[in-house]
Coordinates of N, CA and C and ligand atoms in Angstrom, one line a residue:
M1 N 0.9 -1.2 0.0 CA 0.0 0.0 0.0 C 0.9 1.2 0.0
Y2 N 0.5 2.2 -0.8 CA 1.3 3.4 -0.8 C 1.3 4.1 0.6
G3 N 2.4 4.8 0.9 CA 2.5 5.5 2.2 C 1.3 6.5 2.5
L4 N 0.8 7.0 1.4 CA -0.3 8.0 1.5 C -1.4 7.4 2.4
V5 N -1.7 6.1 2.3 CA -2.7 5.5 3.1 C -2.4 5.5 4.6
N6 N -1.1 5.1 4.9 CA -0.7 5.1 6.4 C -0.6 6.5 6.9
K7 N -0.2 7.4 6.0 CA -0.1 8.9 6.4 C -1.5 9.4 6.7
A8 N -2.5 8.9 6.0 CA -3.9 9.3 6.2 C -4.4 8.8 7.5
I9 N -4.0 7.5 7.8 CA -4.4 7.0 9.1 C -3.8 7.8 10.3
Q10 N -2.5 8.1 10.1 CA -1.8 8.9 11.1 C -2.6 10.3 11.3
D11 N -2.9 10.9 10.2 CA -3.6 12.2 10.3 C -4.9 12.1 10.9
M12 N -5.7 11.0 10.6 CA -7.0 10.9 11.2 C -6.8 10.7 12.7
V13 N -5.9 9.9 13.2 CA -5.7 9.6 14.6 C -5.2 10.9 15.3
C14 N -4.2 11.5 14.7 CA -3.6 12.7 15.4 C -4.7 13.9 15.4
S15 N -5.5 14.0 14.4 CA -6.4 15.2 14.4 C -7.6 14.9 15.4
R16 N -7.9 13.6 15.6 CA -9.0 13.3 16.5 C -8.6 12.9 17.9
F17 N -7.4 12.3 18.1 CA -7.0 11.8 19.4 C -5.7 12.3 19.9
G18 N -4.9 13.0 19.0 CA -3.7 13.6 19.5 C -2.4 12.7 19.2
E19 N -1.3 13.4 19.2 CA 0.0 12.7 18.9 C 0.3 11.6 19.8
D20 N 0.0 11.8 21.1 CA 0.4 10.7 22.1 C -0.3 9.4 21.8
T21 N -1.6 9.6 21.4 CA -2.4 8.4 21.1 C -1.8 7.7 19.9
W22 N -1.4 8.5 18.9 CA -0.8 8.0 17.7 C 0.5 7.2 18.0
K23 N 1.3 7.8 18.9 CA 2.6 7.1 19.3 C 2.3 5.8 20.0
K24 N 1.2 5.7 20.8 CA 0.9 4.5 21.5 C 0.4 3.4 20.4
I25 N -0.3 3.9 19.4 CA -0.8 3.0 18.4 C 0.3 2.4 17.6
K26 N 1.3 3.3 17.2 CA 2.4 2.8 16.5 C 3.3 1.8 17.3
H27 N 3.4 2.1 18.6 CA 4.2 1.2 19.4 C 3.5 -0.1 19.6
K28 N 2.2 -0.1 19.7 CA 1.4 -1.3 19.9 C 1.4 -2.1 18.6
A29 N 1.5 -1.4 17.5 CA 1.5 -2.1 16.1 C 2.9 -2.6 15.8
E30 N 3.9 -2.2 16.7 CA 5.3 -2.5 16.4 C 5.7 -2.0 15.1
V31 N 5.2 -0.8 14.8 CA 5.6 -0.1 13.6 C 6.6 1.0 14.0
D32 N 7.9 0.9 13.5 CA 8.8 1.9 14.0 C 9.2 2.9 12.8
V33 N 8.2 3.0 11.9 CA 8.4 4.0 10.8 C 8.3 5.4 11.4
D34 N 9.3 6.2 11.3 CA 9.2 7.6 11.8 C 8.2 8.4 11.0
V35 N 8.5 8.5 9.7 CA 7.6 9.3 8.9 C 7.2 8.5 7.7
F36 N 5.9 8.3 7.4 CA 5.4 7.6 6.2 C 5.6 8.5 5.0
L37 N 6.3 8.0 4.0 CA 6.5 8.8 2.8 C 5.3 8.4 1.8
S38 N 4.5 9.4 1.4 CA 3.3 9.1 0.6 C 3.6 8.3 -0.6
M39 N 4.8 8.5 -1.2 CA 5.0 7.8 -2.5 C 5.8 6.6 -2.4
E40 N 6.0 6.2 -1.2 CA 6.8 4.9 -0.9 C 5.8 3.8 -0.8
G41 N 6.2 2.6 -1.3 CA 5.3 1.4 -1.1 C 5.6 0.8 0.3
Y42 N 4.6 0.4 1.1 CA 4.8 -0.3 2.4 C 4.0 -1.6 2.4
P43 N 4.5 -2.6 3.1 CA 3.7 -3.9 3.2 C 2.3 -3.6 3.7
D44 N 1.3 -4.3 3.2 CA -0.1 -4.1 3.6 C -0.2 -4.4 5.1
D45 N 0.7 -5.3 5.6 CA 0.6 -5.7 7.1 C 0.8 -4.5 8.0
I46 N 1.6 -3.5 7.5 CA 1.7 -2.3 8.4 C 0.4 -1.7 8.6
T47 N -0.4 -1.5 7.5 CA -1.7 -0.9 7.5 C -2.6 -1.7 8.4
H48 N -2.6 -3.0 8.2 CA -3.5 -3.9 9.0 C -3.1 -3.9 10.5
N49 N -1.8 -3.8 10.8 CA -1.4 -3.8 12.2 C -1.7 -2.4 12.9
L50 N -1.7 -1.4 12.1 CA -2.0 0.0 12.6 C -3.5 0.0 12.9
V51 N -4.4 -0.6 12.1 CA -5.8 -0.7 12.3 C -6.1 -1.5 13.6
K52 N -5.4 -2.7 13.7 CA -5.6 -3.6 14.8 C -5.2 -2.8 16.1
A53 N -4.0 -2.2 16.1 CA -3.6 -1.5 17.3 C -4.5 -0.3 17.7
A54 N -4.9 0.4 16.6 CA -5.8 1.5 16.9 C -7.1 1.0 17.5
S55 N -7.6 -0.1 17.1 CA -8.8 -0.7 17.6 C -8.7 -1.0 19.1
I56 N -7.5 -1.5 19.5 CA -7.2 -1.8 21.0 C -7.1 -0.5 21.7
I57 N -6.2 0.4 21.3 CA -5.9 1.6 22.0 C -7.2 2.5 22.1
L58 N -8.0 2.5 21.1 CA -9.2 3.4 21.1 C -10.4 2.7 21.5
S59 N -10.3 1.4 21.9 CA -11.5 0.6 22.3 C -12.6 0.8 21.3
L60 N -12.3 0.7 20.0 CA -13.3 0.7 18.9 C -13.0 -0.6 18.1
S61 N -14.1 -1.1 17.4 CA -13.8 -2.3 16.6 C -13.1 -2.0 15.4
A62 N -12.4 -2.9 14.8 CA -11.6 -2.7 13.6 C -12.5 -2.2 12.5
N63 N -13.8 -2.8 12.5 CA -14.8 -2.4 11.5 C -15.0 -0.9 11.6
E64 N -15.2 -0.4 12.9 CA -15.5 1.0 13.1 C -14.3 1.9 12.6
I65 N -13.1 1.4 13.0 CA -11.9 2.2 12.6 C -11.8 2.3 11.0
M66 N -12.1 1.1 10.3 CA -12.0 1.1 8.9 C -13.1 1.9 8.2
Q67 N -14.3 1.9 8.8 CA -15.4 2.7 8.2 C -15.0 4.2 8.4
A68 N -14.6 4.5 9.6 CA -14.2 5.9 9.8 C -13.1 6.4 8.9
F69 N -12.1 5.4 8.7 CA -11.0 5.8 7.8 C -11.5 6.0 6.4
G70 N -12.4 5.1 5.9 CA -12.9 5.2 4.5 C -13.5 6.6 4.3
E71 N -14.3 7.0 5.3 CA -15.0 8.3 5.2 C -14.0 9.4 5.2
F72 N -13.0 9.3 6.1 CA -11.9 10.3 6.2 C -11.1 10.4 4.9
W73 N -10.8 9.3 4.3 CA -10.0 9.2 3.1 C -10.5 10.1 2.0
V74 N -11.8 10.1 1.8 CA -12.4 10.9 0.7 C -12.0 12.4 0.8
Q75 N -12.2 12.9 2.0 CA -11.9 14.3 2.3 C -10.4 14.5 2.3
Y76 N -9.7 13.6 2.9 CA -8.2 13.8 3.0 C -7.6 13.8 1.7
T77 N -7.9 12.9 0.8 CA -7.2 12.9 -0.6 C -7.6 14.1 -1.4
S78 N -8.9 14.6 -1.2 CA -9.3 15.8 -2.0 C -8.5 17.0 -1.5
E79 N -8.1 17.0 -0.2 CA -7.3 18.1 0.4 C -5.8 18.0 0.2
E80 N -5.4 16.7 0.0 CA -3.9 16.4 0.0 C -3.4 16.3 -1.5
G81 N -3.9 17.1 -2.4 CA -3.4 17.0 -3.8 C -4.1 16.2 -4.8
Y82 N -5.2 15.6 -4.4 CA -5.9 14.7 -5.4 C -7.3 15.3 -5.7
G83 N -7.4 16.6 -5.3 CA -8.7 17.3 -5.5 C -9.2 17.3 -7.0
E84 N -8.2 17.6 -7.9 CA -8.6 17.7 -9.3 C -8.9 16.3 -9.8
L85 N -8.1 15.3 -9.4 CA -8.4 13.9 -9.8 C -9.8 13.5 -9.4
M86 N -10.1 13.9 -8.2 CA -11.5 13.6 -7.7 C -12.5 14.3 -8.5
D87 N -12.3 15.6 -8.7 CA -13.2 16.5 -9.5 C -13.5 15.9 -10.8
M88 N -12.4 15.4 -11.5 CA -12.5 14.8 -12.8 C -13.4 13.5 -12.8
S89 N -13.5 12.9 -11.6 CA -14.1 11.6 -11.6 C -15.6 11.6 -11.4
G90 N -16.2 12.8 -11.4 CA -17.7 12.9 -11.3 C -18.2 14.0 -10.4
D91 N -19.4 14.5 -10.8 CA -20.0 15.5 -10.0 C -21.1 14.9 -9.1
E92 N -21.4 13.7 -9.3 CA -22.5 13.1 -8.5 C -22.0 11.7 -8.0
L93 N -22.6 11.2 -6.9 CA -22.1 10.0 -6.3 C -22.1 8.8 -7.3
P94 N -23.2 8.5 -8.0 CA -23.2 7.3 -8.9 C -22.1 7.5 -10.0
E95 N -22.0 8.7 -10.5 CA -21.0 8.9 -11.6 C -19.6 8.7 -11.1
F96 N -19.3 9.1 -9.9 CA -18.0 9.0 -9.3 C -17.7 7.5 -9.1
L97 N -18.7 6.7 -8.6 CA -18.4 5.3 -8.4 C -18.2 4.6 -9.7
E98 N -18.9 5.0 -10.7 CA -18.7 4.4 -12.1 C -17.3 4.7 -12.6
N99 N -16.7 5.8 -12.2 CA -15.4 6.3 -12.7 C -14.2 5.9 -11.8
L100 N -14.5 5.1 -10.7 CA -13.4 4.8 -9.8 C -12.3 4.0 -10.4
D101 N -12.6 3.1 -11.3 CA -11.5 2.3 -12.0 C -10.7 3.2 -12.8
N102 N -11.3 4.2 -13.5 CA -10.6 5.2 -14.3 C -9.7 6.0 -13.4
L103 N -10.2 6.4 -12.3 CA -9.4 7.2 -11.3 C -8.1 6.5 -11.0
H104 N -8.3 5.2 -10.6 CA -7.2 4.4 -10.2 C -6.2 4.2 -11.4
A105 N -6.8 4.0 -12.6 CA -5.9 3.8 -13.8 C -5.0 5.1 -14.0
R106 N -5.6 6.3 -13.7 CA -4.9 7.5 -13.9 C -3.7 7.6 -12.9
V107 N -4.0 7.2 -11.6 CA -3.0 7.3 -10.6 C -1.9 6.2 -10.9
G108 N -2.4 5.0 -11.4 CA -1.4 3.9 -11.7 C -0.5 4.3 -12.8
V109 N -0.8 5.2 -13.7 CA 0.1 5.6 -14.8 C 1.4 6.2 -14.2
S110 N 1.2 7.0 -13.2 CA 2.3 7.7 -12.6 C 3.0 6.8 -11.5
F111 N 2.2 6.0 -10.8 CA 2.7 5.3 -9.7 C 2.4 3.8 -9.9
P112 N 3.3 3.1 -10.6 CA 3.0 1.7 -11.0 C 2.9 0.7 -9.9
K113 N 3.4 1.1 -8.7 CA 3.2 0.1 -7.6 C 1.8 0.1 -7.0
L114 N 0.9 1.0 -7.6 CA -0.5 1.0 -7.1 C -1.1 -0.4 -7.4
Q115 N -1.8 -0.9 -6.4 CA -2.6 -2.2 -6.6 C -4.0 -1.9 -6.3
P116 N -4.7 -1.2 -7.2 CA -6.1 -0.8 -6.9 C -7.1 -1.9 -6.9
P117 N -8.1 -1.9 -6.1 CA -9.2 -2.8 -6.3 C -10.0 -2.4 -7.5
S118 N -11.0 -3.2 -7.9 CA -11.9 -2.8 -9.0 C -13.3 -2.7 -8.5
F119 N -13.9 -1.7 -9.0 CA -15.3 -1.4 -8.6 C -16.2 -1.4 -9.9
E120 N -17.4 -2.0 -9.8 CA -18.3 -2.0 -10.9 C -19.7 -1.7 -10.4
C121 N -20.4 -0.9 -11.2 CA -21.8 -0.5 -10.8 C -22.7 -1.2 -11.7
T122 N -23.8 -1.9 -11.1 CA -24.8 -2.5 -12.0 C -26.2 -2.1 -11.4
D123 N -27.2 -2.5 -12.1 CA -28.6 -2.3 -11.7 C -28.8 -0.8 -11.3
M124 N -28.4 0.1 -12.2 CA -28.4 1.5 -11.8 C -29.9 2.0 -12.0
E125 N -30.4 2.4 -10.9 CA -31.8 3.0 -10.9 C -31.7 4.5 -10.6
E126 N -32.8 5.2 -10.5 CA -32.8 6.6 -10.2 C -32.1 6.9 -8.9
N127 N -32.4 6.1 -7.8 CA -31.8 6.4 -6.5 C -31.1 5.2 -5.9
S128 N -30.6 4.2 -6.8 CA -29.9 3.1 -6.2 C -29.0 2.4 -7.2
L129 N -28.1 1.7 -6.7 CA -27.2 0.9 -7.6 C -26.6 -0.3 -6.8
S130 N -26.1 -1.3 -7.6 CA -25.3 -2.3 -6.9 C -23.8 -2.1 -7.1
L131 N -23.1 -2.0 -6.1 CA -21.6 -1.8 -6.2 C -20.9 -3.1 -5.9
H132 N -20.1 -3.5 -7.0 CA -19.3 -4.7 -6.8 C -17.8 -4.3 -6.6
Y133 N -17.3 -4.9 -5.5 CA -15.9 -4.6 -5.1 C -15.0 -5.8 -5.2
R134 N -14.0 -5.8 -6.0 CA -13.1 -6.9 -6.1 C -11.7 -6.4 -5.8
S135 N -11.0 -7.2 -4.9 CA -9.7 -6.8 -4.5 C -8.7 -8.0 -4.2
D136 N -7.4 -7.7 -4.5 CA -6.5 -8.8 -4.1 C -6.2 -8.7 -2.6
R137 N -6.7 -7.7 -2.0 CA -6.4 -7.5 -0.5 C -7.6 -8.1 0.3
E138 N -7.3 -8.6 1.5 CA -8.3 -9.1 2.4 C -8.7 -8.1 3.4
G139 N -9.8 -8.2 4.0 CA -10.1 -7.5 5.2 C -10.4 -6.0 5.2
L140 N -10.5 -5.4 4.0 CA -10.7 -4.0 3.9 C -12.2 -3.6 3.6
T141 N -13.0 -4.6 3.5 CA -14.4 -4.4 3.1 C -15.1 -3.3 4.0
P142 N -14.9 -3.2 5.3 CA -15.6 -2.2 6.0 C -15.1 -0.8 5.6
M143 N -13.9 -0.7 5.0 CA -13.5 0.6 4.5 C -14.3 1.1 3.4
I144 N -14.8 0.2 2.6 CA -15.7 0.5 1.4 C -17.0 1.2 1.9
L145 N -17.5 0.7 3.0 CA -18.8 1.3 3.5 C -18.5 2.7 3.9
G146 N -17.3 3.0 4.5 CA -16.9 4.3 4.9 C -16.6 5.2 3.7
L147 N -16.0 4.6 2.7 CA -15.7 5.4 1.4 C -17.0 5.9 0.8
V148 N -18.0 5.0 0.7 CA -19.2 5.5 0.1 C -19.9 6.5 0.9
K149 N -19.8 6.4 2.2 CA -20.4 7.4 3.2 C -19.6 8.7 2.9
G150 N -18.3 8.6 2.8 CA -17.5 9.8 2.5 C -17.9 10.5 1.2
L151 N -18.3 9.7 0.2 CA -18.7 10.3 -1.1 C -20.1 10.9 -0.9
G152 N -20.9 10.4 0.0 CA -22.2 11.0 0.4 C -22.0 12.4 0.9
N153 N -20.9 12.5 1.8 CA -20.6 13.9 2.4 C -20.1 14.8 1.3
R154 N -19.2 14.2 0.4 CA -18.6 15.0 -0.7 C -19.7 15.6 -1.6
F155 N -20.7 14.8 -1.9 CA -21.7 15.2 -2.9 C -23.0 15.7 -2.2
D156 N -22.9 15.9 -0.9 CA -24.1 16.4 -0.1 C -25.3 15.5 -0.5
T157 N -25.1 14.2 -0.4 CA -26.1 13.2 -0.8 C -26.3 12.2 0.4
E158 N -27.6 12.0 0.7 CA -27.9 11.0 1.7 C -27.7 9.7 1.2
V159 N -26.9 8.8 1.8 CA -26.6 7.5 1.3 C -26.7 6.4 2.3
H160 N -27.3 5.3 1.9 CA -27.4 4.1 2.8 C -26.8 3.0 2.0
V161 N -25.8 2.3 2.7 CA -25.1 1.2 2.1 C -25.3 -0.1 2.9
T162 N -25.8 -1.1 2.2 CA -25.9 -2.4 2.9 C -25.1 -3.5 2.0
Q163 N -24.4 -4.3 2.7 CA -23.6 -5.4 2.0 C -24.6 -6.5 1.6
T164 N -24.6 -6.8 0.4 CA -25.6 -7.9 -0.1 C -24.9 -9.2 -0.4
Q165 N -23.6 -9.1 -0.7 CA -22.8 -10.4 -0.9 C -21.5 -10.2 -0.2
S166 N -21.0 -11.4 0.4 CA -19.7 -11.3 1.1 C -18.8 -12.4 0.7
R167 N -17.6 -11.9 0.4 CA -16.5 -12.9 0.0 C -16.3 -13.8 1.2
D168 N -16.3 -13.3 2.4 CA -16.1 -14.1 3.6 C -17.2 -15.2 3.7
E169 N -18.3 -15.0 3.1 CA -19.4 -16.0 3.2 C -19.4 -16.8 1.9
G170 N -18.3 -16.8 1.1 CA -18.2 -17.7 -0.1 C -18.6 -17.1 -1.4
A171 N -19.0 -15.8 -1.4 CA -19.3 -15.2 -2.7 C -18.0 -14.9 -3.4
E172 N -18.1 -14.7 -4.7 CA -16.9 -14.5 -5.5 C -16.3 -13.1 -5.2
H173 N -17.2 -12.1 -4.9 CA -16.7 -10.8 -4.5 C -17.7 -10.1 -3.6
D174 N -17.4 -9.0 -2.9 CA -18.3 -8.3 -2.1 C -19.2 -7.5 -3.0
E175 N -20.4 -7.3 -2.5 CA -21.4 -6.5 -3.3 C -22.2 -5.7 -2.3
F176 N -22.5 -4.5 -2.7 CA -23.3 -3.6 -1.8 C -24.5 -3.0 -2.5
L177 N -25.6 -2.8 -1.8 CA -26.7 -2.1 -2.3 C -26.5 -0.6 -1.8
V178 N -26.4 0.3 -2.8 CA -26.2 1.7 -2.4 C -27.4 2.5 -2.8
I179 N -28.1 3.1 -1.7 CA -29.3 3.9 -2.0 C -28.9 5.3 -1.7
Y180 N -29.2 6.2 -2.6 CA -28.7 7.6 -2.4 C -29.9 8.6 -2.8
K181 N -29.8 9.7 -2.1 CA -30.8 10.8 -2.4 C -30.1 12.1 -2.3
P182 N -29.8 12.7 -3.5 CA -29.2 14.0 -3.5 C -30.0 15.1 -2.7
N183 N -29.4 15.9 -1.8 CA -30.2 16.9 -1.1 C -30.5 18.1 -2.0
Ligands
LIG1 O1 -7.2 -2.2 -1.9 C1 -8.4 -2.3 -1.5 O2 -9.1 -3.4 -1.6 C2 -9.1 -1.2 -0.8 C3 -8.3 0.1 -1.1 C4 -9.2 1.3 -0.8 C5 -8.3 2.5 -0.9 N1 -8.6 3.0 -2.3 C6 -9.9 3.9 -2.1 C7 -10.5 4.1 -3.5 C8 -11.6 5.2 -3.4 C9 -12.9 4.8 -3.2 C10 -13.9 5.8 -3.0 C11 -13.5 7.1 -3.1 C12 -12.2 7.5 -3.3 C13 -11.2 6.5 -3.5 O3 -9.9 6.8 -3.6 C14 -9.6 8.0 -4.4 C15 -8.1 7.9 -4.5 C16 -7.5 6.7 -4.8 C17 -6.1 6.6 -4.8 C18 -5.3 7.7 -4.5 C19 -3.9 7.5 -4.4 C20 -3.0 8.5 -4.9 C21 -1.7 8.3 -4.8 C22 -1.1 7.2 -4.3 O4 0.2 7.0 -4.1 C23 1.1 8.0 -4.1 C24 1.0 9.1 -3.2 C25 1.9 10.2 -3.3 C26 2.9 10.1 -4.2 C27 3.0 9.0 -5.1 C28 2.1 8.0 -5.0 C29 -2.0 6.2 -3.8 C30 -3.4 6.4 -3.9 C31 -5.9 8.9 -4.2 C32 -7.3 9.0 -4.1 C33 -7.5 3.9 -2.8 C34 -6.2 3.1 -2.9 C35 -5.2 3.5 -2.1 C36 -3.9 2.9 -2.2 C37 -3.8 1.8 -3.1 C38 -2.4 1.1 -3.2 O5 -1.5 1.6 -2.6 O6 -2.3 0.2 -4.0 C39 -4.9 1.4 -3.9 C40 -6.1 2.1 -3.8

């Protein structure tokens, strides 16, 4: 995972709980990286261990941490230099979700170590769609719930996401029913 992800976790923890809490989480995760470099590739285990340690130190479930992080990521990336990339990807929630693979392809051109998941939208209705999430990574599904919630904030759109298929329960990939209502 690119360092930008771990840097975003650090910024979320520091902004909400302070530096000391972040230091405790890094210590608990046995991560002795002083500064995460955004454009450096880091083993996914570092990210998973940071989430696990944050869950213990903050007494929140890993699911809650990942959902909060997904929501935070949308605003963080739009403020940390990817605003135009995000703007190009759509003015409305469904449009953005449909363009997510293109967004990742654009980033991947400059940063070949990117290993993006793939997103596909089907059954598109006036106020709902099915979002298919395929990834080589395990265990980040709750982040997707947060990411869609973050897009609801970005587009001032009420959004309800429920998981309708789960890889953990034997499905080929995770699937979500996304119901949205622009304000
Ligand atoms: O792998 C999984 O199964 C779950 C990953 C969920 C995280 N993605 C979230 C995608 C997303 C969904 C909804 C709304 C917005 C989203 O992301 C927008 C986005 C995506 C990627 C970047 C990005 C930009 C530069 C990156 O790397 C850098 C950073 C600085 C300098 C050089 C390279 C890495 C990711 C920025 C915004 C973004 C992403 C982040 C990192 C990677 C990766 O390191 O492979 C792949 C994808």
